[in-house]
Structures are given as structure tokens and as C-alpha cells.
Amino acid sequence: MIKTHEVEQMTCVAKGCNHGPAPIPEEGKWIQAKEIKDISGYTHGIGWCAPQQGTCKLSLNIKEGVIQEALVETIGCTGMTHSAAMAGEILPGKTILEALNTDLVCDAINTAMRELFLQIVYGRSQSAFSEGGLSIGAGLEDLGKGLRSQTGTIFSTLEKGPRYLELTEGYIVKLALDKDDQIIGYQFLKIGPMLDQIKNGKDANEAYKDNLGTYGRFTEAARYIDPRKE
């Protein structure tokens, strides 16, 4: 280590206050994080690309600094879905410092990694006060039945009003309108469970009917419309 002449000539003064970093909550413990291996936790980060045409939600389960589990969810850009496929292969096994400095193929995923890194090294994780942290595979619980991302897709115009296309319950089949043409409910299709039933041998038409549901005052509607056609 090279020092300047001025520093070489200085008298050594004792450093009295040296208590280390402030403890952060990690998996039910208070940890003084000094190295990457001191970081554990499960948390999320949101990222976006430069033209802001797409976004990524990245969820990582980190144990002793190493990524054990990754959930990469993207929306708004066709190419980003393929980037997510590559990032899903890249991330597990890397330390969070490696991942921060690895090209994760898409700017939105890289930005999500940056935001997630900041949260977790400051102790702001979903599992901060969960003793032992979350099990590997906890990310699948965010997806629910059928293992599909929670997606909300709404399209609207000034002239024709809103169209609900997809909500957390599933694919919107019909919108229920009252006598004033206001939305009072909808019929939805649970695509994940439906496909699971079809894969298990159930007739497609029966599976379709089994996984239809309604929300709101659907049965009280004056009329129903297909939001994708009408």
C-alpha cells in the first residue's frame, strides 16, 4: 500500500470509537454485516429499462451471501421474457455481489438486481424477522395455484371507457354492466388450475367450466360484454 510522504510523517493517534456497523435484522437475528457472507434473506426488487417499455420484479432467497432461489417476473416487453429465462439460469449460485456485477441480459432485470441489493444489504427483507428465514421454494407461494404471476391488465379510452382484461383472479371473460353501463362485476377464468386439470386428463370443455368464477354483482347486470370484442 503506497502512502504519501505527508502521511508517513504523521504521528499515530489511537482510534477510540470503533463499534462496527449497525446491526441489521436478518432471519430473526441482529447481524453486524461486514462481508457478503453475512447477508441472508428473502426479498424483492423492481426494475425498468431505459425506454421504460417494460418492467421486472425480481425475488431472491439468499443464504449466507449466495443466491439459492430466484423468481424473475417480467411484463411489457416480448424480448424481456427471454432475458428472464437466461437470468433464471445465471442467478442461482452467485453471491449477491457477483449478481450485482453480472450482465443479467436485460436492463430492467439489472435494475431490479440493483434495487434488491440495496434493500437486502440494509436489512429490509421480507424475512427480516422470520426465524431461520424462508424455505427454498418460498417464491412459488407468490404465484399461487397454477404457478402464474399476479397480473393486472386494463385498457381504457376516453370514448369507450375501461376494459378489464386480466386481474388477480384470472383471465376476464365477461364484464357485467348495470343499466348505466357501469362495471359492477366480471366473470373470470382461472387459467393455471384449468390447464392443470387438462394435463391430468380432464376434458377441456369441462375444465373450462369448472374454473369459471364471478366477482361483484355479476348476476345483477343489465347486460354482459366481452371486453376483448365489444
PDB file of C-alpha atoms in Angstrom, residues 46-166:
ATOM      1  CA  ILE A  46     -38.432  -3.806  -9.137  1.00  0.00           C
ATOM      2  CA  GLY A  47     -36.531  -2.695 -12.253  1.00  0.00           C
ATOM      3  CA  TRP A  48     -37.199  -0.924 -15.539  1.00  0.00           C
ATOM      4  CA  CYS A  49     -35.348  -0.451 -18.816  1.00  0.00           C
ATOM      5  CA  ALA A  50     -34.103   2.865 -20.247  1.00  0.00           C
ATOM      6  CA  PRO A  51     -37.070   3.410 -22.621  1.00  0.00           C
ATOM      7  CA  GLN A  52     -39.354   2.239 -19.763  1.00  0.00           C
ATOM      8  CA  GLN A  53     -41.311  -0.047 -22.042  1.00  0.00           C
ATOM      9  CA  GLY A  54     -41.083  -2.995 -19.679  1.00  0.00           C
ATOM     10  CA  THR A  55     -40.524  -3.856 -16.040  1.00  0.00           C
ATOM     11  CA  CYS A  56     -39.197  -6.725 -13.941  1.00  0.00           C
ATOM     12  CA  LYS A  57     -39.973  -7.974 -10.450  1.00  0.00           C
ATOM     13  CA  LEU A  58     -37.035  -9.986  -9.144  1.00  0.00           C
ATOM     14  CA  SER A  59     -37.331 -12.108  -5.983  1.00  0.00           C
ATOM     15  CA  LEU A  60     -34.259 -13.748  -4.448  1.00  0.00           C
ATOM     16  CA  ASN A  61     -33.757 -16.070  -1.497  1.00  0.00           C
ATOM     17  CA  ILE A  62     -30.219 -15.504  -0.216  1.00  0.00           C
ATOM     18  CA  LYS A  63     -28.437 -17.681   2.342  1.00  0.00           C
ATOM     19  CA  GLU A  64     -25.020 -16.578   3.649  1.00  0.00           C
ATOM     20  CA  GLY A  65     -24.497 -14.278   0.693  1.00  0.00           C
ATOM     21  CA  VAL A  66     -25.308 -16.860  -2.003  1.00  0.00           C
ATOM     22  CA  ILE A  67     -28.474 -16.795  -4.123  1.00  0.00           C
ATOM     23  CA  GLN A  68     -30.311 -20.080  -3.580  1.00  0.00           C
ATOM     24  CA  GLU A  69     -33.590 -19.257  -5.322  1.00  0.00           C
ATOM     25  CA  ALA A  70     -34.689 -16.770  -7.988  1.00  0.00           C
ATOM     26  CA  LEU A  71     -38.110 -15.758  -9.284  1.00  0.00           C
ATOM     27  CA  VAL A  72     -37.969 -13.490 -12.353  1.00  0.00           C
ATOM     28  CA  GLU A  73     -41.256 -11.924 -13.476  1.00  0.00           C
ATOM     29  CA  THR A  74     -41.451  -9.507 -16.414  1.00  0.00           C
ATOM     30  CA  ILE A  75     -44.151  -7.573 -18.231  1.00  0.00           C
ATOM     31  CA  GLY A  76     -44.475  -5.218 -21.169  1.00  0.00           C
ATOM     32  CA  CYS A  77     -41.693  -6.434 -23.472  1.00  0.00           C
ATOM     33  CA  THR A  78     -41.535  -9.614 -25.535  1.00  0.00           C
ATOM     34  CA  GLY A  79     -37.732  -9.818 -25.534  1.00  0.00           C
ATOM     35  CA  MET A  80     -37.628  -9.397 -21.776  1.00  0.00           C
ATOM     36  CA  THR A  81     -39.304 -12.774 -21.258  1.00  0.00           C
ATOM     37  CA  HIS A  82     -36.357 -14.496 -22.951  1.00  0.00           C
ATOM     38  CA  SER A  83     -33.951 -12.361 -20.942  1.00  0.00           C
ATOM     39  CA  ALA A  84     -35.707 -13.585 -17.806  1.00  0.00           C
ATOM     40  CA  ALA A  85     -35.159 -17.190 -18.919  1.00  0.00           C
ATOM     41  CA  MET A  86     -31.418 -16.560 -19.157  1.00  0.00           C
ATOM     42  CA  ALA A  87     -31.294 -14.595 -15.884  1.00  0.00           C
ATOM     43  CA  GLY A  88     -33.046 -17.503 -14.160  1.00  0.00           C
ATOM     44  CA  GLU A  89     -30.144 -19.744 -15.159  1.00  0.00           C
ATOM     45  CA  ILE A  90     -27.484 -17.179 -14.278  1.00  0.00           C
ATOM     46  CA  LEU A  91     -28.537 -16.099 -10.784  1.00  0.00           C
ATOM     47  CA  PRO A  92     -28.613 -19.193  -8.510  1.00  0.00           C
ATOM     48  CA  GLY A  93     -25.185 -19.981  -7.086  1.00  0.00           C
ATOM     49  CA  LYS A  94     -23.829 -16.457  -7.402  1.00  0.00           C
ATOM     50  CA  THR A  95     -23.147 -14.206  -4.446  1.00  0.00           C
ATOM     51  CA  ILE A  96     -25.250 -11.047  -4.393  1.00  0.00           C
ATOM     52  CA  LEU A  97     -22.102  -9.035  -5.195  1.00  0.00           C
ATOM     53  CA  GLU A  98     -21.409 -11.210  -8.228  1.00  0.00           C
ATOM     54  CA  ALA A  99     -25.031 -10.889  -9.349  1.00  0.00           C
ATOM     55  CA  LEU A 100     -24.895  -7.116  -8.976  1.00  0.00           C
ATOM     56  CA  ASN A 101     -21.926  -7.029 -11.343  1.00  0.00           C
ATOM     57  CA  THR A 102     -23.192  -9.663 -13.803  1.00  0.00           C
ATOM     58  CA  ASP A 103     -24.978  -8.821 -17.048  1.00  0.00           C
ATOM     59  CA  LEU A 104     -28.462 -10.197 -16.453  1.00  0.00           C
ATOM     60  CA  VAL A 105     -29.257  -9.706 -20.157  1.00  0.00           C
ATOM     61  CA  CYS A 106     -31.973  -7.041 -19.759  1.00  0.00           C
ATOM     62  CA  ASP A 107     -31.675  -3.536 -18.281  1.00  0.00           C
ATOM     63  CA  ALA A 108     -34.904  -3.991 -16.331  1.00  0.00           C
ATOM     64  CA  ILE A 109     -33.577  -7.155 -14.658  1.00  0.00           C
ATOM     65  CA  ASN A 110     -30.221  -5.477 -13.952  1.00  0.00           C
ATOM     66  CA  THR A 111     -32.034  -2.522 -12.366  1.00  0.00           C
ATOM     67  CA  ALA A 112     -34.186  -4.867 -10.283  1.00  0.00           C
ATOM     68  CA  MET A 113     -30.987  -6.551  -9.035  1.00  0.00           C
ATOM     69  CA  ARG A 114     -29.589  -3.156  -8.032  1.00  0.00           C
ATOM     70  CA  GLU A 115     -32.722  -2.178  -6.128  1.00  0.00           C
ATOM     71  CA  LEU A 116     -32.933  -5.580  -4.436  1.00  0.00           C
ATOM     72  CA  PHE A 117     -29.256  -5.405  -3.447  1.00  0.00           C
ATOM     73  CA  LEU A 118     -29.820  -2.057  -1.732  1.00  0.00           C
ATOM     74  CA  GLN A 119     -32.778  -3.384   0.222  1.00  0.00           C
ATOM     75  CA  ILE A 120     -31.173  -6.560   1.439  1.00  0.00           C
ATOM     76  CA  VAL A 121     -27.802  -5.113   2.493  1.00  0.00           C
ATOM     77  CA  TYR A 122     -29.711  -2.540   4.569  1.00  0.00           C
ATOM     78  CA  GLY A 123     -31.713  -5.302   6.273  1.00  0.00           C
ATOM     79  CA  ARG A 124     -35.037  -4.521   4.600  1.00  0.00           C
ATOM     80  CA  SER A 125     -36.036  -8.030   3.588  1.00  0.00           C
ATOM     81  CA  GLN A 126     -39.363  -9.822   3.692  1.00  0.00           C
ATOM     82  CA  SER A 127     -37.843 -12.397   6.027  1.00  0.00           C
ATOM     83  CA  ALA A 128     -36.077  -9.940   8.359  1.00  0.00           C
ATOM     84  CA  PHE A 129     -37.951 -11.117  11.448  1.00  0.00           C
ATOM     85  CA  SER A 130     -38.689 -14.720  10.376  1.00  0.00           C
ATOM     86  CA  GLU A 131     -36.564 -17.065  12.484  1.00  0.00           C
ATOM     87  CA  GLY A 132     -34.449 -19.147  10.132  1.00  0.00           C
ATOM     88  CA  GLY A 133     -35.715 -17.220   7.112  1.00  0.00           C
ATOM     89  CA  LEU A 134     -37.944 -18.589   4.384  1.00  0.00           C
ATOM     90  CA  SER A 135     -37.571 -22.062   2.898  1.00  0.00           C
ATOM     91  CA  ILE A 136     -36.098 -22.502  -0.566  1.00  0.00           C
ATOM     92  CA  GLY A 137     -39.149 -22.520  -2.809  1.00  0.00           C
ATOM     93  CA  ALA A 138     -40.927 -19.705  -0.983  1.00  0.00           C
ATOM     94  CA  GLY A 139     -41.054 -17.747  -4.240  1.00  0.00           C
ATOM     95  CA  LEU A 140     -43.594 -20.206  -5.638  1.00  0.00           C
ATOM     96  CA  GLU A 141     -46.039 -19.094  -2.935  1.00  0.00           C
ATOM     97  CA  ASP A 142     -46.120 -15.647  -4.552  1.00  0.00           C
ATOM     98  CA  LEU A 143     -47.558 -17.258  -7.679  1.00  0.00           C
ATOM     99  CA  GLY A 144     -50.476 -19.145  -6.161  1.00  0.00           C
ATOM    100  CA  LYS A 145     -52.364 -22.026  -7.774  1.00  0.00           C
ATOM    101  CA  GLY A 146     -51.239 -22.868 -11.278  1.00  0.00           C
ATOM    102  CA  LEU A 147     -47.952 -21.014 -10.672  1.00  0.00           C
ATOM    103  CA  ARG A 148     -48.815 -17.879 -12.656  1.00  0.00           C
ATOM    104  CA  SER A 149     -47.665 -14.327 -11.976  1.00  0.00           C
ATOM    105  CA  GLN A 150     -50.147 -11.880 -10.472  1.00  0.00           C
ATOM    106  CA  THR A 151     -51.069  -9.763 -13.483  1.00  0.00           C
ATOM    107  CA  GLY A 152     -53.391  -6.800 -13.912  1.00  0.00           C
ATOM    108  CA  THR A 153     -54.172  -5.714 -17.478  1.00  0.00           C
ATOM    109  CA  ILE A 154     -56.640  -2.867 -18.011  1.00  0.00           C
ATOM    110  CA  PHE A 155     -57.226  -0.969 -21.254  1.00  0.00           C
ATOM    111  CA  SER A 156     -59.367   2.152 -21.477  1.00  0.00           C
ATOM    112  CA  THR A 157     -60.187   5.043 -23.804  1.00  0.00           C
ATOM    113  CA  LEU A 158     -61.988   8.313 -23.208  1.00  0.00           C
ATOM    114  CA  GLU A 159     -64.632   7.482 -25.784  1.00  0.00           C
ATOM    115  CA  LYS A 160     -65.269   3.815 -24.938  1.00  0.00           C
ATOM    116  CA  GLY A 161     -64.279   3.554 -21.275  1.00  0.00           C
ATOM    117  CA  PRO A 162     -62.366   0.805 -19.408  1.00  0.00           C
ATOM    118  CA  ARG A 163     -61.872  -2.854 -20.303  1.00  0.00           C
ATOM    119  CA  TYR A 164     -60.711  -5.282 -17.629  1.00  0.00           C
ATOM    120  CA  LEU A 165     -58.646  -7.923 -19.434  1.00  0.00           C
ATOM    121  CA  GLU A 166     -56.834  -9.762 -16.633  1.00  0.00           C
TER     122      GLU A 166
END
